[in-house]
Coordinates of C-alpha atoms in Angstrom, one line a residue:
Chain A
M703 CA 162.8 121.6 90.2
I704 CA 160.7 121.8 93.3
D705 CA 161.3 121.9 96.8
I706 CA 158.7 119.9 98.9
T707 CA 160.2 121.1 102.2
S708 CA 159.5 124.8 101.5
P709 CA 156.7 126.0 103.2
D710 CA 155.1 127.9 100.2
F711 CA 154.9 124.4 98.5
W712 CA 152.2 123.2 100.2
S713 CA 149.9 126.1 100.3
D714 CA 150.6 126.9 96.8
L715 CA 149.6 123.4 96.0
G716 CA 146.1 123.6 97.5
G717 CA 145.3 126.7 95.7
V718 CA 146.6 125.2 92.3
L719 CA 144.6 122.0 92.6
L720 CA 141.4 123.8 93.6
K721 CA 141.6 125.9 90.9
G722 CA 142.3 123.4 88.5
T723 CA 139.5 121.3 89.7
L724 CA 137.0 124.1 89.5
E725 CA 138.2 124.7 85.7
T726 CA 137.9 121.2 84.9
L727 CA 134.4 120.8 86.3
W728 CA 133.4 124.0 84.6
M729 CA 134.7 122.9 81.1
T730 CA 133.2 119.5 81.5
S731 CA 129.7 120.8 82.6
V732 CA 129.3 123.4 80.0
A733 CA 130.5 121.1 77.4
L734 CA 128.3 118.4 78.6
V735 CA 125.2 120.6 78.4
F736 CA 125.7 121.2 74.9
T737 CA 126.6 117.9 74.3
I738 CA 123.0 116.9 75.5
L739 CA 121.4 119.7 74.0
I740 CA 122.6 118.7 70.4
G741 CA 123.5 115.2 70.8
L742 CA 120.1 113.9 72.0
P743 CA 118.3 115.0 69.1
L744 CA 120.9 114.1 66.8
G745 CA 121.0 110.5 68.1
I746 CA 117.2 110.2 67.9
V747 CA 117.2 111.4 64.3
L748 CA 120.1 109.1 63.4
V749 CA 118.0 106.0 64.4
G750 CA 114.6 107.3 63.3
T751 CA 115.7 108.0 59.7
E752 CA 116.7 104.4 59.3
R753 CA 114.8 102.4 56.9
G754 CA 111.5 101.3 58.3
R755 CA 111.8 103.4 61.4
F756 CA 109.5 106.2 62.8
L757 CA 111.1 109.0 60.8
E758 CA 112.0 107.2 57.6
A759 CA 110.3 109.6 55.6
P760 CA 110.4 113.2 57.4
F761 CA 107.9 115.7 55.5
G762 CA 106.6 112.7 53.7
S763 CA 109.6 112.1 51.7
R764 CA 111.7 109.0 52.1
A765 CA 114.6 110.2 49.8
F766 CA 114.9 113.1 52.3
G767 CA 115.1 110.6 55.2
T768 CA 117.7 108.6 53.7
A769 CA 119.6 111.7 52.9
V770 CA 119.5 113.1 56.6
N771 CA 120.6 109.5 57.7
R772 CA 123.7 109.2 55.4
V773 CA 124.9 112.9 56.1
L774 CA 124.6 112.5 60.0
G775 CA 125.9 109.0 60.0
F776 CA 128.9 110.5 58.0
V777 CA 129.4 113.5 60.2
V778 CA 129.3 111.5 63.3
N779 CA 131.8 108.9 62.2
L780 CA 134.1 111.7 61.0
G781 CA 133.9 113.3 64.4
R782 CA 134.7 110.2 66.3
S783 CA 137.7 109.1 64.0
V784 CA 139.8 112.3 64.2
P785 CA 142.1 112.3 67.1
F786 CA 141.4 114.9 69.6
I787 CA 144.5 116.7 69.6
V788 CA 144.1 116.9 65.9
L789 CA 140.5 118.0 66.0
M790 CA 141.2 120.8 68.4
I791 CA 143.9 122.3 66.2
A792 CA 141.7 121.9 63.3
L793 CA 138.9 123.7 64.9
I794 CA 141.0 126.8 65.9
P795 CA 139.4 128.9 63.4
F796 CA 136.0 127.8 64.2
T797 CA 136.6 128.3 67.9
R798 CA 137.8 131.9 67.2
F799 CA 135.0 132.5 64.9
L800 CA 132.4 131.4 67.9
V801 CA 134.0 133.1 71.0
G802 CA 136.6 135.4 69.5
S803 CA 139.7 133.6 70.9
F804 CA 140.9 130.1 70.9
V805 CA 143.2 130.4 74.0
G806 CA 142.2 129.5 77.4
T807 CA 139.6 127.5 79.5
G808 CA 136.7 129.2 77.9
P809 CA 137.2 128.4 74.2
A810 CA 138.5 125.0 75.1
I811 CA 135.0 124.3 75.7
V812 CA 134.2 124.3 72.0
P813 CA 136.4 121.5 70.8
L814 CA 135.4 119.4 74.1
T815 CA 132.0 119.9 72.9
I816 CA 132.5 119.0 69.2
V817 CA 134.3 115.8 70.3
A818 CA 131.6 114.8 72.8
I819 CA 128.6 115.0 70.6
P820 CA 129.2 112.6 68.2
F821 CA 130.0 110.3 71.1
F822 CA 126.7 110.9 72.9
A823 CA 124.8 110.7 69.7
R824 CA 126.0 106.9 69.5
V825 CA 125.0 106.4 72.7
V826 CA 121.5 107.6 72.1
E827 CA 121.4 105.7 69.1
I828 CA 122.3 102.3 71.0
A829 CA 119.7 103.3 73.9
V830 CA 116.9 104.0 71.3
K831 CA 117.6 100.7 69.3
E832 CA 117.1 98.8 72.4
V833 CA 113.5 100.0 72.8
D834 CA 111.3 97.1 72.0
G835 CA 109.8 97.2 68.4
G836 CA 106.4 96.4 69.8
L837 CA 106.2 99.8 71.4
F838 CA 106.7 101.9 68.2
E839 CA 103.9 99.6 66.7
A840 CA 101.5 100.2 69.7
A841 CA 102.2 103.9 69.5
E842 CA 101.5 103.8 65.8
S843 CA 98.1 102.1 66.4
L844 CA 97.2 104.7 68.9
G845 CA 97.7 107.3 66.4
A846 CA 100.4 109.0 68.3
S847 CA 102.4 111.9 66.6
R848 CA 106.1 111.4 66.2
W849 CA 106.6 114.1 69.0
L850 CA 104.5 112.1 71.5
L851 CA 106.2 109.0 70.5
V852 CA 109.7 110.4 71.4
R853 CA 108.4 112.0 74.7
R854 CA 106.4 109.3 76.2
V855 CA 107.7 106.2 74.7
I856 CA 111.3 106.6 73.6
L857 CA 112.6 108.9 76.1
P858 CA 111.2 107.0 79.3
Q859 CA 112.2 103.5 77.7
A860 CA 115.7 104.8 76.5
A861 CA 116.3 106.9 79.7
P862 CA 118.3 104.3 81.8
S863 CA 121.0 103.5 79.0
I864 CA 121.3 107.2 78.3
V865 CA 121.8 108.1 81.7
L866 CA 124.7 105.3 82.0
G867 CA 125.9 106.4 78.6
T868 CA 126.0 110.1 79.8
A869 CA 128.5 108.8 82.6
T870 CA 130.9 107.4 80.0
T871 CA 130.6 110.7 78.0
I872 CA 131.2 112.7 81.2
T873 CA 134.3 110.5 81.7
S874 CA 135.6 111.2 78.0
I875 CA 135.0 114.7 78.2
I876 CA 137.1 114.9 81.4
N877 CA 139.6 112.6 79.6
F878 CA 140.0 115.4 76.6
S879 CA 139.8 118.1 78.7
A880 CA 143.3 117.1 80.3
M881 CA 144.5 117.9 76.7
V882 CA 143.3 121.3 76.4
G883 CA 146.3 122.4 78.2
V884 CA 148.2 122.5 75.1
V885 CA 145.8 125.4 73.8
G886 CA 146.4 127.3 77.0
G887 CA 143.1 125.7 78.7
G888 CA 143.1 125.3 82.2
G889 CA 142.0 122.6 84.4
L890 CA 143.6 119.3 86.1
G891 CA 145.5 118.5 82.9
N892 CA 147.2 121.7 82.7
V893 CA 148.3 121.4 86.5
A894 CA 149.8 117.9 85.5
L895 CA 151.5 119.8 82.6
T896 CA 152.8 122.9 84.1
Y897 CA 153.8 121.3 87.4
G898 CA 154.4 117.9 86.8
L899 CA 155.9 117.7 83.4
Q900 CA 157.9 121.1 83.4
R901 CA 158.6 121.3 87.1
Y902 CA 159.0 117.5 87.9
S903 CA 156.7 117.8 91.0
W904 CA 155.4 114.0 91.3
V905 CA 153.2 115.4 94.1
H906 CA 151.0 117.5 91.7
I907 CA 150.7 114.3 89.4
V908 CA 149.7 112.1 91.9
A909 CA 147.0 114.8 93.5
V910 CA 145.7 115.3 89.9
I911 CA 145.2 111.5 89.4
V912 CA 143.4 111.1 93.0
I913 CA 141.3 113.9 92.0
L914 CA 140.3 112.8 88.7
F915 CA 139.6 109.2 90.0
A916 CA 137.5 110.5 92.7
I917 CA 135.4 112.7 90.1
V918 CA 134.8 109.7 87.8
Q919 CA 133.9 107.5 90.7
L920 CA 131.3 110.0 91.9
V921 CA 129.8 110.3 88.4
Q922 CA 129.5 106.7 87.8
A923 CA 128.0 106.1 91.3
G924 CA 125.4 108.9 90.6
A925 CA 124.6 107.6 87.3
N926 CA 124.2 104.1 88.4
G927 CA 121.8 105.3 91.2
L928 CA 119.7 107.5 88.6
A929 CA 119.7 104.9 86.3
R930 CA 118.1 102.5 88.8
R931 CA 115.7 105.0 89.4
V932 CA 114.3 105.5 86.0
D933 CA 114.4 102.0 85.1
H934 CA 111.4 99.9 86.0
S935 CA 111.4 97.3 83.2
S936 CA 113.2 94.7 85.4
G937 CA 110.0 93.3 86.8
R938 CA 111.2 93.7 90.4
S939 CA 108.2 92.1 91.8
R940 CA 106.9 89.8 88.9
A941 CA 106.5 87.0 91.7
H942 CA 104.6 89.4 94.0
A943 CA 102.1 90.5 91.2
R944 CA 101.4 86.7 90.6
E945 CA 100.6 86.5 94.4
I946 CA 98.1 89.5 94.1
D947 CA 96.7 87.7 91.1
E948 CA 95.9 84.6 92.9
A949 CA 94.7 86.4 96.0
E950 CA 92.4 88.2 93.8
R951 CA 91.2 85.0 92.3
V952 CA 90.5 83.7 95.8
I953 CA 88.4 86.8 96.7
Chain B
M1326 CA 81.9 97.9 59.7
I1327 CA 85.1 96.5 58.6
T1328 CA 85.2 95.6 54.8
I1329 CA 88.5 93.8 53.5
D1330 CA 88.1 93.6 49.8
R1331 CA 90.5 91.5 47.7
V1332 CA 93.6 92.4 49.6
T1333 CA 97.0 91.0 48.4
R1334 CA 100.2 91.5 50.2
T1335 CA 103.6 90.0 49.1
F1336 CA 106.7 90.3 51.0
D1337 CA 109.9 90.7 49.4
G1338 CA 108.8 89.4 46.0
A1339 CA 108.8 85.9 47.3
V1340 CA 106.4 84.8 50.1
R1341 CA 102.7 85.9 49.3
A1342 CA 101.2 86.7 52.9
L1343 CA 97.7 87.6 51.7
D1344 CA 96.5 86.3 48.7
D1345 CA 93.0 87.8 47.5
V1346 CA 91.6 88.0 51.0
S1347 CA 88.1 89.5 51.3
I1348 CA 86.5 89.5 54.7
H1349 CA 83.4 91.2 56.0
V1350 CA 82.9 91.8 59.5
R1351 CA 79.4 93.1 60.7
R1352 CA 78.9 96.1 63.1
G1353 CA 78.8 94.9 66.7
E1354 CA 80.0 91.3 66.2
V1355 CA 83.1 89.8 67.4
F1356 CA 84.9 88.1 64.4
G1357 CA 87.9 85.7 64.8
V1358 CA 90.2 84.9 62.2
V1359 CA 91.9 81.5 62.5
G1360 CA 94.9 79.8 61.2
Q1361 CA 98.2 78.6 62.0
S1362 CA 101.4 80.7 62.3
G1363 CA 102.5 82.0 59.1
A1364 CA 99.1 81.9 57.5
G1365 CA 99.0 85.7 57.3
K1366 CA 96.6 86.6 60.2
S1367 CA 98.9 89.0 61.6
T1368 CA 99.4 90.9 58.2
L1369 CA 95.7 90.9 57.8
L1370 CA 94.9 92.5 60.9
R1371 CA 97.6 95.2 60.5
T1372 CA 96.0 96.2 57.1
V1373 CA 92.8 97.2 59.2
N1374 CA 94.9 100.2 60.9
A1375 CA 97.0 100.3 58.0
L1376 CA 100.2 99.4 60.1
E1377 CA 100.8 97.3 56.9
R1378 CA 99.8 98.3 53.5
P1379 CA 98.5 95.9 51.0
D1380 CA 100.0 95.7 47.5
S1381 CA 96.4 95.7 46.2
G1382 CA 92.8 95.7 47.4
T1383 CA 91.2 98.1 49.8
V1384 CA 90.2 98.1 53.5
T1385 CA 87.3 100.1 54.5
V1386 CA 86.4 100.8 58.3
D1387 CA 82.9 102.5 59.1
G1388 CA 82.8 103.9 55.5
V1389 CA 86.3 105.4 55.6
E1390 CA 88.7 104.0 53.4
V1391 CA 91.9 103.3 55.5
T1392 CA 94.2 102.0 52.7
A1393 CA 93.9 105.4 51.0
L1394 CA 94.9 107.5 54.1
Q1395 CA 98.0 109.3 54.8
G1396 CA 99.4 111.8 57.3
R1397 CA 96.9 113.4 59.8
R1398 CA 93.8 111.7 58.3
L1399 CA 95.5 108.4 59.0
L1400 CA 96.2 109.2 62.6
E1401 CA 92.3 110.4 63.2
A1402 CA 91.3 107.0 61.5
R1403 CA 93.7 105.2 64.0
H1404 CA 92.0 106.8 66.8
R1405 CA 88.6 105.3 66.0
I1406 CA 90.7 102.0 66.1
G1407 CA 92.1 100.4 69.2
M1408 CA 94.5 97.5 69.2
V1409 CA 95.9 95.0 71.7
F1410 CA 98.9 92.9 71.5
Q1411 CA 100.1 89.5 72.2
H1412 CA 103.0 90.8 74.3
F1413 CA 100.9 93.8 75.6
N1414 CA 103.6 96.4 74.3
L1415 CA 103.4 98.7 77.4
V1416 CA 106.0 101.2 78.2
S1417 CA 107.6 99.6 81.0
N1418 CA 109.1 102.5 82.6
R1419 CA 105.7 104.3 82.8
T1420 CA 102.9 103.5 85.3
A1421 CA 99.6 101.9 84.1
V1422 CA 97.7 105.1 84.2
E1423 CA 100.5 107.0 82.4
N1424 CA 100.4 104.4 79.6
I1425 CA 96.6 105.1 79.2
E1426 CA 97.2 108.7 79.3
F1427 CA 99.5 108.2 76.5
A1428 CA 96.7 107.1 74.3
L1429 CA 94.6 110.1 75.4
E1430 CA 97.5 112.4 74.6
A1431 CA 97.6 110.9 71.1
V1432 CA 94.0 112.2 70.6
G1433 CA 94.6 115.5 72.1
R1434 CA 92.5 115.3 75.1
P1435 CA 93.3 118.3 77.3
R1436 CA 95.6 117.8 80.2
S1437 CA 93.0 118.4 82.8
A1438 CA 90.9 115.7 81.5
K1439 CA 93.6 113.0 81.0
R1440 CA 94.1 111.6 84.5
D1441 CA 90.4 111.4 85.4
E1442 CA 89.7 109.6 81.9
A1443 CA 92.6 107.3 82.2
L1444 CA 91.5 106.2 85.9
E1445 CA 88.1 105.7 84.5
M1446 CA 89.4 103.2 81.8
L1447 CA 91.5 101.4 84.4
D1448 CA 88.1 101.0 86.6
L1449 CA 86.5 99.7 83.4
V1450 CA 88.9 97.0 83.1
G1451 CA 88.9 96.4 86.9
L1452 CA 92.3 97.6 87.7
A1453 CA 91.8 100.9 89.3
H1454 CA 93.6 99.9 92.3
R1455 CA 97.0 99.1 90.3
A1456 CA 97.0 102.7 88.9
D1457 CA 100.3 103.5 89.9
A1458 CA 101.9 100.3 89.2
Y1459 CA 104.6 99.9 86.6
P1460 CA 103.9 97.0 84.2
G1461 CA 106.7 95.0 85.6
E1462 CA 104.8 94.8 88.8
L1463 CA 101.7 93.4 87.2
S1464 CA 100.8 89.8 86.2
G1465 CA 100.3 89.0 82.5
G1466 CA 96.5 89.2 82.9
Q1467 CA 96.7 92.7 84.6
R1468 CA 99.0 93.9 81.9
Q1469 CA 96.6 92.9 79.2
R1470 CA 94.0 94.7 81.1
V1471 CA 96.1 97.8 80.7
G1472 CA 96.6 97.2 77.2
I1473 CA 92.8 96.8 76.7
A1474 CA 92.1 100.0 78.7
R1475 CA 94.9 101.8 76.7
A1476 CA 93.2 100.6 73.4
L1477 CA 89.8 101.7 74.3
A1478 CA 90.8 105.2 75.9
S1479 CA 90.0 107.0 72.6
K1480 CA 86.5 105.6 72.4
P1481 CA 87.1 103.6 69.3
D1482 CA 84.3 101.8 67.4
V1483 CA 86.6 98.9 66.5
L1484 CA 89.1 96.8 68.5
L1485 CA 91.8 94.7 66.8
S1486 CA 93.1 91.9 69.0
D1487 CA 96.4 90.5 68.0
E1488 CA 96.5 87.0 69.7
A1489 CA 95.8 89.0 72.9
T1490 CA 95.6 85.6 75.0
S1491 CA 98.3 83.6 73.6
A1492 CA 100.8 84.5 76.1
L1493 CA 98.3 83.9 79.2
D1494 CA 97.4 80.7 81.1
P1495 CA 94.1 79.2 80.2
D1496 CA 92.3 80.8 83.5
T1497 CA 93.7 84.2 82.8
T1498 CA 92.7 83.7 79.2
R1499 CA 89.0 82.9 79.9
Q1500 CA 89.0 86.3 82.2
I1501 CA 90.3 88.3 79.2
L1502 CA 88.2 86.8 76.7
A1503 CA 85.0 87.4 79.0
L1504 CA 86.3 91.3 79.5
I1505 CA 86.6 91.5 75.7
R1506 CA 83.0 90.0 75.1
R1507 CA 81.7 92.2 77.9
L1508 CA 83.2 95.7 76.6
S1509 CA 82.1 94.8 72.9
R1510 CA 78.7 94.4 74.1
D1511 CA 78.6 97.4 76.6
L1512 CA 80.3 99.7 74.3
G1513 CA 78.9 98.5 71.1
L1514 CA 82.5 97.6 69.7
T1515 CA 83.3 95.5 66.7
V1516 CA 86.1 93.3 67.4
L1517 CA 88.4 91.6 65.1
L1518 CA 90.7 89.2 66.5
I1519 CA 93.2 86.7 65.4
T1520 CA 94.0 83.7 67.3
H1521 CA 95.4 80.2 66.6
E1522 CA 93.5 78.8 69.3
M1523 CA 90.0 77.2 68.6
D1524 CA 89.0 77.7 72.2
V1525 CA 89.3 81.5 72.0
V1526 CA 86.6 81.3 68.8
K1527 CA 84.4 79.0 70.5
Q1528 CA 84.2 81.5 73.7
V1529 CA 83.8 84.9 72.3
C1530 CA 83.2 84.8 68.4
D1531 CA 80.0 85.3 66.6
S1532 CA 81.8 84.9 63.3
A1533 CA 84.8 83.5 62.0
A1534 CA 87.2 83.0 59.1
L1535 CA 89.9 80.1 58.5
L1536 CA 93.0 81.5 56.8
E1537 CA 95.3 79.2 55.2
Q1538 CA 98.4 79.9 53.3
G1539 CA 97.3 83.6 53.0
R1540 CA 93.9 82.5 51.5
V1541 CA 90.3 82.5 53.0
V1542 CA 89.3 78.9 53.1
E1543 CA 85.9 79.6 54.7
Q1544 CA 84.1 82.4 56.7
G1545 CA 80.6 83.2 58.1
P1546 CA 78.7 83.1 61.4
L1547 CA 79.7 80.3 63.6
L1548 CA 76.2 78.7 63.6
D1549 CA 76.1 78.7 59.9
L1550 CA 79.7 77.2 59.6
V1551 CA 78.8 74.5 62.0
R1552 CA 75.4 73.5 59.9
T1553 CA 77.9 73.3 56.7
K1554 CA 78.4 69.9 55.7
G1555 CA 82.4 69.2 55.6
S1556 CA 83.2 72.8 57.2
R1557 CA 86.8 72.6 58.3
L1558 CA 86.0 75.0 61.0
A1559 CA 83.2 73.1 62.5
H1560 CA 85.5 69.9 62.6
D1561 CA 88.5 72.0 64.3
L1562 CA 85.9 73.5 66.8
F1563 CA 84.5 70.0 67.6
P1564 CA 86.9 67.7 67.3
L1565 CA 86.2 63.9 67.4
G1566 CA 89.2 62.5 66.7
E1567 CA 90.1 59.6 64.2
A1568 CA 87.2 57.4 63.3
P1569 CA 87.7 54.0 64.6
E1570 CA 87.6 50.7 62.6
L1571 CA 84.4 48.7 63.4
P1572 CA 83.7 45.6 61.6
G1573 CA 79.9 45.3 61.2
Y1574 CA 79.1 48.8 62.0
G1575 CA 78.7 52.0 60.0
V1576 CA 79.9 55.2 61.8
L1577 CA 78.0 58.6 61.4
D1578 CA 79.0 61.9 62.4
L1579 CA 76.3 64.4 63.2
T1580 CA 76.4 68.0 63.6
F1581 CA 73.8 70.1 65.7
A1582 CA 73.5 73.6 66.0
G1583 CA 70.8 75.7 67.6
G1584 CA 67.4 74.5 68.4
E1585 CA 67.9 70.8 67.1
A1586 CA 70.7 70.5 69.5
E1587 CA 68.1 70.6 72.3
R1588 CA 65.7 67.7 70.6
P1589 CA 66.1 64.1 71.8
T1590 CA 67.1 63.1 67.8
I1591 CA 69.2 60.2 68.8
A1592 CA 66.3 58.9 71.2
M1593 CA 63.9 59.2 68.3
L1594 CA 66.4 57.4 66.1
A1595 CA 66.6 54.4 68.2
R1596 CA 62.9 54.2 69.0
D1597 CA 61.3 55.1 65.6
L1598 CA 63.7 53.0 63.5
G1599 CA 64.4 50.3 66.2
I1600 CA 68.3 50.6 65.8
D1601 CA 70.5 50.0 68.9
V1602 CA 72.7 53.1 68.3
S1603 CA 75.9 53.4 70.0
I1604 CA 77.4 56.7 70.9
L1605 CA 81.0 56.9 70.2
G1606 CA 81.9 60.4 71.0
A1607 CA 80.2 63.7 71.5
T1608 CA 81.1 67.3 72.2
I1609 CA 78.3 70.0 72.8
E1610 CA 79.0 73.6 73.8
T1611 CA 77.4 77.1 73.7
I1612 CA 78.8 79.1 70.7
A1613 CA 77.5 82.6 69.9
G1614 CA 74.7 82.1 72.6
E1615 CA 73.4 78.9 71.0
Q1616 CA 74.1 75.0 71.7
A1617 CA 76.0 73.5 69.1
G1618 CA 78.1 70.3 68.7
R1619 CA 78.8 67.2 67.0
T1620 CA 78.3 63.6 68.0
R1621 CA 79.7 60.3 66.4
L1622 CA 77.3 57.4 66.3
A1623 CA 77.8 53.5 65.5
I1624 CA 75.0 51.8 63.6
P1625 CA 75.1 48.3 63.7
G1626 CA 73.8 46.2 60.6
E1627 CA 73.3 46.2 56.8
P1628 CA 74.5 49.4 54.6
G1629 CA 70.8 50.0 54.0
V1630 CA 70.1 50.4 57.8
V1631 CA 72.9 53.1 57.9
E1632 CA 71.5 54.9 54.9
R1633 CA 68.1 54.9 56.5
A1634 CA 69.2 56.2 59.6
A1635 CA 71.2 59.1 57.7
R1636 CA 68.1 59.9 55.9
F1637 CA 65.9 60.0 59.1
L1638 CA 68.5 62.3 60.8
G1639 CA 68.7 64.6 57.9
E1640 CA 65.2 65.0 58.0
Q1641 CA 65.1 66.1 61.6
G1642 CA 67.5 69.0 60.4
V1643 CA 70.7 67.5 61.8
G1644 CA 73.9 67.6 59.6
V1645 CA 75.1 64.3 58.8
E1646 CA 78.1 62.8 57.6
V1647 CA 78.7 58.9 56.9
V1648 CA 82.1 58.3 57.9
S1649 CA 82.1 54.4 57.2
R1650 CA 79.7 51.7 56.1
P1651 CA 79.7 48.2 57.4

């Protein structure tokens, strides 16, 4: 049982929350970096290798493209259908192989990344599918390489959707990170687990909720702002352009 | 310059989009393919830069058989063939100048030359002052100018136009067509365009083909087509409407093209044969740089008079069709 009237309680609380917050931010950031590094190309390949799309025949082989598409689609669906807590336990040998241990905040990043990659790959897939088919045709007609198509057409056009999807991805990584306390990972989830559950401190629970809420709010607001900055497709001044047109005609 | 030879394309076994189509486009000319939607125009145009592969037949551009190309060789062939689209197909999250730079990157121009060359292209289409605008901030006509600049950035010999003016208002359409006409002359471009609007053919084309249900119904230089008796394209280019019922009159449709359009043929008919001709309808325009048009006459009197008038006009080099006899 805790004693909120004890002078030590409040000074402890601050330290615990700060440590938990930093751990959560650390786990989430590292997991996010790897998620984007792997999930972004994965998502693009996942769409591209579909029939009739820009990567349907990598190295000139249609069968290879279909095979890649099937395998990736299967892996992504598998990753998304296994509950995180099961995945985390199932990944223990892999985590140990990769970072030498499976206990603690650092190793917890491995399952967090593995669970976020398929999620993010689907985000990218949806964003790329939204790109107007005419743009692919135009790029083809210009004799652009696939690499150039990705850099100069797909990424700029899909950017707003991907940015918004990244915010959702971050939110789910934070969500999942609350569970890594089970395997000895730190973070705010662990604070809630050790102080809230085991010592019945409602103060800790409330504080964790408030902090998580604030982080998610900030992430979402930041993503909304960034998405607006990279999105120029809304034609915010089409009427303005018409006026210019008419003005030019008069001149 | 472009030779489409016996091209056939069938979609999913059922719809025959192109049926044994052969078209020849001469170097430096503007060639229009007309037809209703679903006639196969779009598919035909796309075989020229191999966005669409025919089931059989060949397409040759400037001596290179496009239909036989793969991989890198195909990309290089496409650098010699520009294309503009009905809906412009610009990357909306990149500025006008960046959209053109994309075309230059595709042909491997060095980073240092890219910006200047892109700005040069924008200047060519009269949009240098809007280089940093995003497509969403431009009007339809301005966007198509960017589309044209992008298509021509790699200095191609051939420009393909896929209904480039169909999404534009009549004024803007005229401006864009004038631009295409000017660029084709200045740069020595060969232009193959598809359209469903006869006005487009009238304004810019030297030659045309009529496509119907995947088949070429007629093709050739516009002035030759106008002179051809019963040409569907000539009728569509110069519509005179339904022939009226006029008891006691014979009705003749005349087609003029080139020099004979400027001679006072009808006045001669009235004076030399002493016939009181009435003009029921007429349309005359400049196509491919020459006057051409059709006129509908009403001739009073006996069938013999109508025949005489028809013979007289034929001798003057005018195309004559007897629509009805008294």
